[in-house]
Coordinates of N, CA and C in Angstrom, one line a residue:
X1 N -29.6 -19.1 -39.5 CA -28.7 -19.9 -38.8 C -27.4 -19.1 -38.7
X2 N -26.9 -19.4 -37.6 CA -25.7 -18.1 -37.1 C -24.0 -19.4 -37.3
X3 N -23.3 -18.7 -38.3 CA -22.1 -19.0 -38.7 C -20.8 -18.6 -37.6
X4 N -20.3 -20.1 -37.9 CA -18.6 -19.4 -37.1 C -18.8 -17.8 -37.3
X5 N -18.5 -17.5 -38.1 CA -17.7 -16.4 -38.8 C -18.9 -15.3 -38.3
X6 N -20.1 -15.4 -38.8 CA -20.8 -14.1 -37.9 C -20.6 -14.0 -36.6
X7 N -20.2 -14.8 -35.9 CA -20.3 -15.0 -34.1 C -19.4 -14.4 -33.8
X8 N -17.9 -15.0 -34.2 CA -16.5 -14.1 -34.0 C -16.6 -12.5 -34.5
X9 N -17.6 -12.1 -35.9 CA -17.5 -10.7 -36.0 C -18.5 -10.1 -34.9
X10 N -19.7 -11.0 -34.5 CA -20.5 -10.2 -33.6 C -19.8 -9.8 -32.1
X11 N -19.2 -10.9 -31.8 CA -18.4 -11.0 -30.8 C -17.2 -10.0 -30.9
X12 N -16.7 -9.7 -31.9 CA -15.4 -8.4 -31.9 C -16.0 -7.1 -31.7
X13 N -17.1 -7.3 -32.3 CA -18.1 -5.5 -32.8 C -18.3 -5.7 -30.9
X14 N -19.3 -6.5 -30.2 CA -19.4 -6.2 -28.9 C -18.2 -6.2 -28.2
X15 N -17.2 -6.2 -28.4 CA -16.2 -6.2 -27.3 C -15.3 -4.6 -27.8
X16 N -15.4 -4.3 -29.1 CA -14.8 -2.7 -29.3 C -16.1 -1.7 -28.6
X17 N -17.1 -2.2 -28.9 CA -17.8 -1.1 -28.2 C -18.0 -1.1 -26.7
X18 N -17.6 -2.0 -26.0 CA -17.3 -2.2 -24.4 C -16.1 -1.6 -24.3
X19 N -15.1 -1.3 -24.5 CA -13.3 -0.7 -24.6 C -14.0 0.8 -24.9
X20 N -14.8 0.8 -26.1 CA -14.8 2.5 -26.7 C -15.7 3.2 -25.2
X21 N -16.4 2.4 -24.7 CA -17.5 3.3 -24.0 C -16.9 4.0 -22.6
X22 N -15.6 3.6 -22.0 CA -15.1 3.8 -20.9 C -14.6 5.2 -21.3
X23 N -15.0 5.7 -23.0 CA -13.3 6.5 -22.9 C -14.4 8.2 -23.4
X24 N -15.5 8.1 -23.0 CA -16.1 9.1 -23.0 C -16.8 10.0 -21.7
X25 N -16.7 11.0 -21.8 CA -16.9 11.9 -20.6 C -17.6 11.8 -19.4
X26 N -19.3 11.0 -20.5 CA -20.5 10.4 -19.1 C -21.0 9.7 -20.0
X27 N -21.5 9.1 -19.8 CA -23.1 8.5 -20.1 C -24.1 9.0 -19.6
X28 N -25.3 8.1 -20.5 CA -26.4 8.4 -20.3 C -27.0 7.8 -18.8
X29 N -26.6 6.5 -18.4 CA -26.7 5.6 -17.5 C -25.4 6.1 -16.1
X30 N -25.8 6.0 -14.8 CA -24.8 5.7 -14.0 C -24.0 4.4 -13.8
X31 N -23.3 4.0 -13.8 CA -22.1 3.0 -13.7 C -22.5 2.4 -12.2
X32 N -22.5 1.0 -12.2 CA -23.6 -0.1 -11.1 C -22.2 0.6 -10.3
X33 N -20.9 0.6 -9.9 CA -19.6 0.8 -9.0 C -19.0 1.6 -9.9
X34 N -18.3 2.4 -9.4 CA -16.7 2.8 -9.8 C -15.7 2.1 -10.1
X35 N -15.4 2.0 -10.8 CA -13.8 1.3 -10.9 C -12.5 1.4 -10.2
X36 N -11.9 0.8 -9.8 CA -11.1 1.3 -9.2 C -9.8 1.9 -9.7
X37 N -9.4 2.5 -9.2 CA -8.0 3.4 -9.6 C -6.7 3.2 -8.6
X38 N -5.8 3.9 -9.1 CA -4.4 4.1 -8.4 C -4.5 5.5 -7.7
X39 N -5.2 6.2 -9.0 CA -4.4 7.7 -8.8 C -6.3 8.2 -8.8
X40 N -6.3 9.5 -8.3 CA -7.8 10.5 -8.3 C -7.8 11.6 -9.5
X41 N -8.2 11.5 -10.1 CA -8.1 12.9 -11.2 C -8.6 14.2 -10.9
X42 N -8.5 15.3 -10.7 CA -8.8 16.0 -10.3 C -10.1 16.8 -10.8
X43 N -10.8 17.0 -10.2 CA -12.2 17.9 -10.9 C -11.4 18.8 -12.2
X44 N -12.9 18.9 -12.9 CA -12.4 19.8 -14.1 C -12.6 21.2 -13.2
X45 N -11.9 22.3 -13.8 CA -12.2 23.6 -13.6 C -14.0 23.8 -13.8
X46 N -14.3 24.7 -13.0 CA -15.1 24.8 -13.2 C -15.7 26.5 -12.7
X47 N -16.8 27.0 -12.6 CA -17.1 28.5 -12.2 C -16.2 29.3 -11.5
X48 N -16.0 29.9 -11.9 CA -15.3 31.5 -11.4 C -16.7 31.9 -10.4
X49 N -16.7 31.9 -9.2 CA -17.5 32.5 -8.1 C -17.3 34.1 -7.8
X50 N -18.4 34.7 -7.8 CA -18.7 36.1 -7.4 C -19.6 36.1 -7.0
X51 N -20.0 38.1 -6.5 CA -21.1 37.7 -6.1 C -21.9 39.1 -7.2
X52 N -23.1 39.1 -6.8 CA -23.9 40.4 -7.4 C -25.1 40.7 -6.4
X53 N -25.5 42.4 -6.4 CA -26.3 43.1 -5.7 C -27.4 42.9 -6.3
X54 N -29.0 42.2 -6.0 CA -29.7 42.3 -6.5 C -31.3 43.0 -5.8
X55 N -32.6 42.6 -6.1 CA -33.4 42.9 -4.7 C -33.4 42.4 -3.8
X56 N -32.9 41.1 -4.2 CA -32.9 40.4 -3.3 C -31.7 40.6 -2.4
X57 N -31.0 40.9 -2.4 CA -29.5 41.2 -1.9 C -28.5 41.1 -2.1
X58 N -27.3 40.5 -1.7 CA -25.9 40.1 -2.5 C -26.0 38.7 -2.7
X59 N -26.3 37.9 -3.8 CA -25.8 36.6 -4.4 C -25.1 36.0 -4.7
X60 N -25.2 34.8 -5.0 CA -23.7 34.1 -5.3 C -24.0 34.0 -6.9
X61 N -23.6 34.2 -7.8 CA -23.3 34.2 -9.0 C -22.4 33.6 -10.2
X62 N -22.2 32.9 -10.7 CA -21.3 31.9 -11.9 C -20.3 33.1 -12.5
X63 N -19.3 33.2 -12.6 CA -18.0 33.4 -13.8 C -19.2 34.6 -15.1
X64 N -20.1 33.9 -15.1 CA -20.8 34.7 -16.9 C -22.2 36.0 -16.0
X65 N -21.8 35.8 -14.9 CA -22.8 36.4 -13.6 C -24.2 36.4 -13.8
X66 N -24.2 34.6 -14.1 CA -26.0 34.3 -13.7 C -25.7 33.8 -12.2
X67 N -26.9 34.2 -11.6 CA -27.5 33.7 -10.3 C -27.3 32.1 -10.1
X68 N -26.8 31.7 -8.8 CA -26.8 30.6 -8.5 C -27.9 30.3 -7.9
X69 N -28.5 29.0 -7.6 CA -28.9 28.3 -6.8 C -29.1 26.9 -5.8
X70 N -29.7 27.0 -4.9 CA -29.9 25.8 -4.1 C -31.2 25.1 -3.8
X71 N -31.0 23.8 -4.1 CA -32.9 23.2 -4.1 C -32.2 22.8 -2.4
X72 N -33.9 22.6 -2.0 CA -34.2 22.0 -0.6 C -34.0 20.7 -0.7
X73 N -34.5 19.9 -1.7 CA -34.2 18.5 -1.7 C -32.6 17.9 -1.7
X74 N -32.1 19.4 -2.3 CA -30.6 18.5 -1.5 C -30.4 18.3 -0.1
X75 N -28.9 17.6 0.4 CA -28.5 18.0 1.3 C -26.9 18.2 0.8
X76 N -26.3 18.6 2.7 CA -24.8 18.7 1.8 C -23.9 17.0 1.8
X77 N -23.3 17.7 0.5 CA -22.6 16.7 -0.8 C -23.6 15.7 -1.1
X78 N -25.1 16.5 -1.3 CA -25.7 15.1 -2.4 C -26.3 16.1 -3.0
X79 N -26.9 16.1 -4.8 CA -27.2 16.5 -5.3 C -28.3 15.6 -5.9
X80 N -29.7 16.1 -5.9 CA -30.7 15.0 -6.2 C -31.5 15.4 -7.3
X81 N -30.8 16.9 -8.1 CA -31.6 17.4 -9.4 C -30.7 16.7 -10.4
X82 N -31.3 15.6 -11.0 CA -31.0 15.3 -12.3 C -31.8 14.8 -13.4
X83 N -31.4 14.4 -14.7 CA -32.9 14.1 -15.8 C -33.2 15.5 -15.8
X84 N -34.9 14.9 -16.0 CA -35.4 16.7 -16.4 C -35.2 17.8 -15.7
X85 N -35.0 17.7 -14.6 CA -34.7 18.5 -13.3 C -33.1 18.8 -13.5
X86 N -32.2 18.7 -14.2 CA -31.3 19.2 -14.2 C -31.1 19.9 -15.4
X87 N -31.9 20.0 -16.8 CA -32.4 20.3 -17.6 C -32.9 22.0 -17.3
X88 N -34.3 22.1 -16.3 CA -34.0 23.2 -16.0 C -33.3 24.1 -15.1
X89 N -32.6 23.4 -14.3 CA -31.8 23.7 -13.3 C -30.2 23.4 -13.7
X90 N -29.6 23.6 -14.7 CA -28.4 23.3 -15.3 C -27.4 23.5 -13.8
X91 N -27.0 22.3 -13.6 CA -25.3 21.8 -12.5 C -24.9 23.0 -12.5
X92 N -23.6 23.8 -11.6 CA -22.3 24.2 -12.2 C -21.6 22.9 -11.8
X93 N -20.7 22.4 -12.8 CA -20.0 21.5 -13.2 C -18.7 22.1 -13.2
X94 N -17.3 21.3 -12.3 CA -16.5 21.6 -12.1 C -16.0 21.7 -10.5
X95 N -14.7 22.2 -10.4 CA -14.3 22.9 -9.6 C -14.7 24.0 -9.3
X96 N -15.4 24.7 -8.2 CA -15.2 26.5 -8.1 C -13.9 26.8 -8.0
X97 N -14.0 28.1 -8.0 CA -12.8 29.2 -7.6 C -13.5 30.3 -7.1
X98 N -13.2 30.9 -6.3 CA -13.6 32.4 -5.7 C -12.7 33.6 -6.9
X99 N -13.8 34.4 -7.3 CA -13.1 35.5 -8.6 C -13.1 36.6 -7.0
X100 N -13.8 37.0 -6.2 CA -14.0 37.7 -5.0 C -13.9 36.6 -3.8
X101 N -13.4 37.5 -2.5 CA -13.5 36.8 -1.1 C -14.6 36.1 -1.0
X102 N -14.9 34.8 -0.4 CA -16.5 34.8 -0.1 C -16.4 34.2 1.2
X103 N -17.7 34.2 1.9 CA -17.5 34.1 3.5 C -17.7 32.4 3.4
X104 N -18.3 31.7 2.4 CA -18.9 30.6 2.8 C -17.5 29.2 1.5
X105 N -17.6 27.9 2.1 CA -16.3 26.9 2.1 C -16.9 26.8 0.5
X106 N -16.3 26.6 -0.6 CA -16.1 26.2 -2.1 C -15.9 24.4 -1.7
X107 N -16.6 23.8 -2.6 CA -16.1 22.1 -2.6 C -17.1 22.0 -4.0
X108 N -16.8 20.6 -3.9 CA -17.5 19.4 -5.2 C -18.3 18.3 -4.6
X109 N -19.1 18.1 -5.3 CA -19.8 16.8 -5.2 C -19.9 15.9 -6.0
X110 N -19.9 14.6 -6.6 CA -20.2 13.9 -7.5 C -21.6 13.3 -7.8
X111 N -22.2 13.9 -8.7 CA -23.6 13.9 -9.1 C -24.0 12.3 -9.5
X112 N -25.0 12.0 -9.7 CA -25.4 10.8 -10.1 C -25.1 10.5 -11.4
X113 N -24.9 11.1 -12.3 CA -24.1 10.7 -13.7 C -22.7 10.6 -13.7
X114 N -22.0 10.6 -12.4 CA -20.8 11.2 -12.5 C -20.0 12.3 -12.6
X115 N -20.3 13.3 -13.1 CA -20.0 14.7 -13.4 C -19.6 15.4 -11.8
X116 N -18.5 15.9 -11.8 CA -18.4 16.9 -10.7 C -19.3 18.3 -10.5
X117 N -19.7 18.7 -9.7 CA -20.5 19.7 -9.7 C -20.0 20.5 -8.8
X118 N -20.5 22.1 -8.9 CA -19.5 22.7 -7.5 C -20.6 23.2 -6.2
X119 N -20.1 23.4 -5.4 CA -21.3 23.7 -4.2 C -20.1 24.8 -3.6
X120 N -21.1 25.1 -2.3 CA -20.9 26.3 -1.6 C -21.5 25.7 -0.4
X121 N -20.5 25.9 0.7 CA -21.2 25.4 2.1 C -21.9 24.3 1.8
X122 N -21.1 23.4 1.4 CA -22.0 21.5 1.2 C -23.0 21.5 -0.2
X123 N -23.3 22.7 -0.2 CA -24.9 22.6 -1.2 C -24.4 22.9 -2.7
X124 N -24.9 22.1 -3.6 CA -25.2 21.6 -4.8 C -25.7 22.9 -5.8
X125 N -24.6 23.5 -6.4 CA -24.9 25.3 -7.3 C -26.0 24.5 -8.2
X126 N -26.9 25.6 -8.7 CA -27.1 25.2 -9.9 C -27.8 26.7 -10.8
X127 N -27.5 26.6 -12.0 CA -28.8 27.6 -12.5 C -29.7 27.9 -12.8
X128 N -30.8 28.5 -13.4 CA -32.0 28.6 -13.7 C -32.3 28.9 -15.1
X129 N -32.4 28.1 -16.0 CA -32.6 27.9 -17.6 C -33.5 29.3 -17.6
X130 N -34.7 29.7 -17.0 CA -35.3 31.0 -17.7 C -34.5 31.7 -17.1
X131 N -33.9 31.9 -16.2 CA -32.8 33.2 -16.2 C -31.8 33.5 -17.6
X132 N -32.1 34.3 -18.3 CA -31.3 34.8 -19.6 C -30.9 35.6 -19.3
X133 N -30.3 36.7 -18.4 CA -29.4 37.5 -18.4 C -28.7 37.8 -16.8
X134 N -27.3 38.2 -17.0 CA -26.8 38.0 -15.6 C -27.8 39.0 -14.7
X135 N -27.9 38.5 -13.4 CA -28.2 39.0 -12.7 C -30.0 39.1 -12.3
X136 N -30.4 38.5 -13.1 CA -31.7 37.7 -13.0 C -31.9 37.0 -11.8
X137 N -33.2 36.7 -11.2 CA -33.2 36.1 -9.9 C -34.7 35.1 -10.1
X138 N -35.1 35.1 -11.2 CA -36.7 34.8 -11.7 C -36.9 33.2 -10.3
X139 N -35.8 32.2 -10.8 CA -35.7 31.1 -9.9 C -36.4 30.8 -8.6
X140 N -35.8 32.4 -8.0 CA -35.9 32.4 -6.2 C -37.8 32.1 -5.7
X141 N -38.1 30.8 -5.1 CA -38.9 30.4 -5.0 C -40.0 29.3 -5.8
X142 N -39.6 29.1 -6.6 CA -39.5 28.5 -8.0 C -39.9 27.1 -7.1
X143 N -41.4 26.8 -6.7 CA -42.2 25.5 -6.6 C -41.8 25.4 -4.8
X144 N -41.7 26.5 -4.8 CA -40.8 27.1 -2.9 C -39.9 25.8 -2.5
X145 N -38.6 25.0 -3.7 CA -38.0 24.7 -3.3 C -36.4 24.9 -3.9
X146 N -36.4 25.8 -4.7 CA -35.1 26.9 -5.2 C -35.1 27.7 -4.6
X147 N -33.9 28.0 -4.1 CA -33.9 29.7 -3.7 C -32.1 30.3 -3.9
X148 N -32.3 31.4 -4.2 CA -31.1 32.2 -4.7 C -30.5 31.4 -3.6
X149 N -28.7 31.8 -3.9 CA -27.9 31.6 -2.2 C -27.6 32.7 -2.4
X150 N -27.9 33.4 -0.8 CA -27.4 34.8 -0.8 C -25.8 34.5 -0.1
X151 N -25.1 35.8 -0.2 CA -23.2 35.6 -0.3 C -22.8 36.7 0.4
X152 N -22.4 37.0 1.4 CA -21.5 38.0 1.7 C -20.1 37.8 1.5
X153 N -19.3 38.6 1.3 CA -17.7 38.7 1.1 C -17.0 38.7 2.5
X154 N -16.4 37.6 2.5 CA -15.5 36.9 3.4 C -15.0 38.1 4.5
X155 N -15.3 37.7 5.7 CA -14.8 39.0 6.8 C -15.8 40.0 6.8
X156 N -17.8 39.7 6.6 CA -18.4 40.6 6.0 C -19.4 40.4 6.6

């Protein structure tokens, strides 16, 4: 039988952990709406963009110069790899920046956990978990719906 006094503590414990849960990065779950705000916070920083010479040709590349990529199941500003699929296909998360000129527009998308991600020409970067060293391309074709994004340098 449940007491005044357990109810009021059960009742405090569930209302600190509803306050605590807003003040962490993501969850595990997406949020049913957004909340509303005043102000927009700005994406985190995110990849330093370059490009690299590979067989396949000149790529678009991350800041640490692993290969980017782009699934087919996206479109532009939606990103539909997440869960295990983003697992092996790790986001770039953040803001880009161009480290070199590049011919094609830098933006963000908001992924389904929340997380900002960065794209290139609308589409949704991401990496390829068996790629272990820069400049790797193993991904390109990968279930024929990954493929490297190839990059020329802006004016090129």
């Amino acid at each position: 039988m449940l007491t005044k006094k357990s109810i009021i503590s059960a009742a405090c414990a569930c209302a600190a952990i509803a306050s605590l849960s807003g003040c962490g990065d993501s969850t595990d779950e997406p949020a049913a709406a957004p909340a509303a705000s005043s102000t927009t916070a700005a994406p985190a920083a995110g990849p330093g963009l370059s490009t690299a010479e590979t067989p396949l040709g000149t790529v678009l590349t991350d800041g640490d110069g692993f290969t980017l990529y782009r699934f087919d199941e996206d479109s532009p500003g939606v990103s539909r790899c997440a869960g295990q699929c983003a697992e092996i296909w790790p986001p770039a998360l953040g803001a880009p920046r161009a480290v070199v000129p590049l011919a094609g527009a830098l933006g963000t998308v908001t992924r389904p956990d929340g997380a900002t991600q960065a794209t290139y020409d609308g589409l949704p970067l991401y990496r390829f978990a068996k790629d272990t060293e820069p400049g790797q391309t193993s991904g390109d074709g990968v279930k024929g719906t990954w493929h490297v994004i190839t990059a020329g340098a802006a004016g090129g």
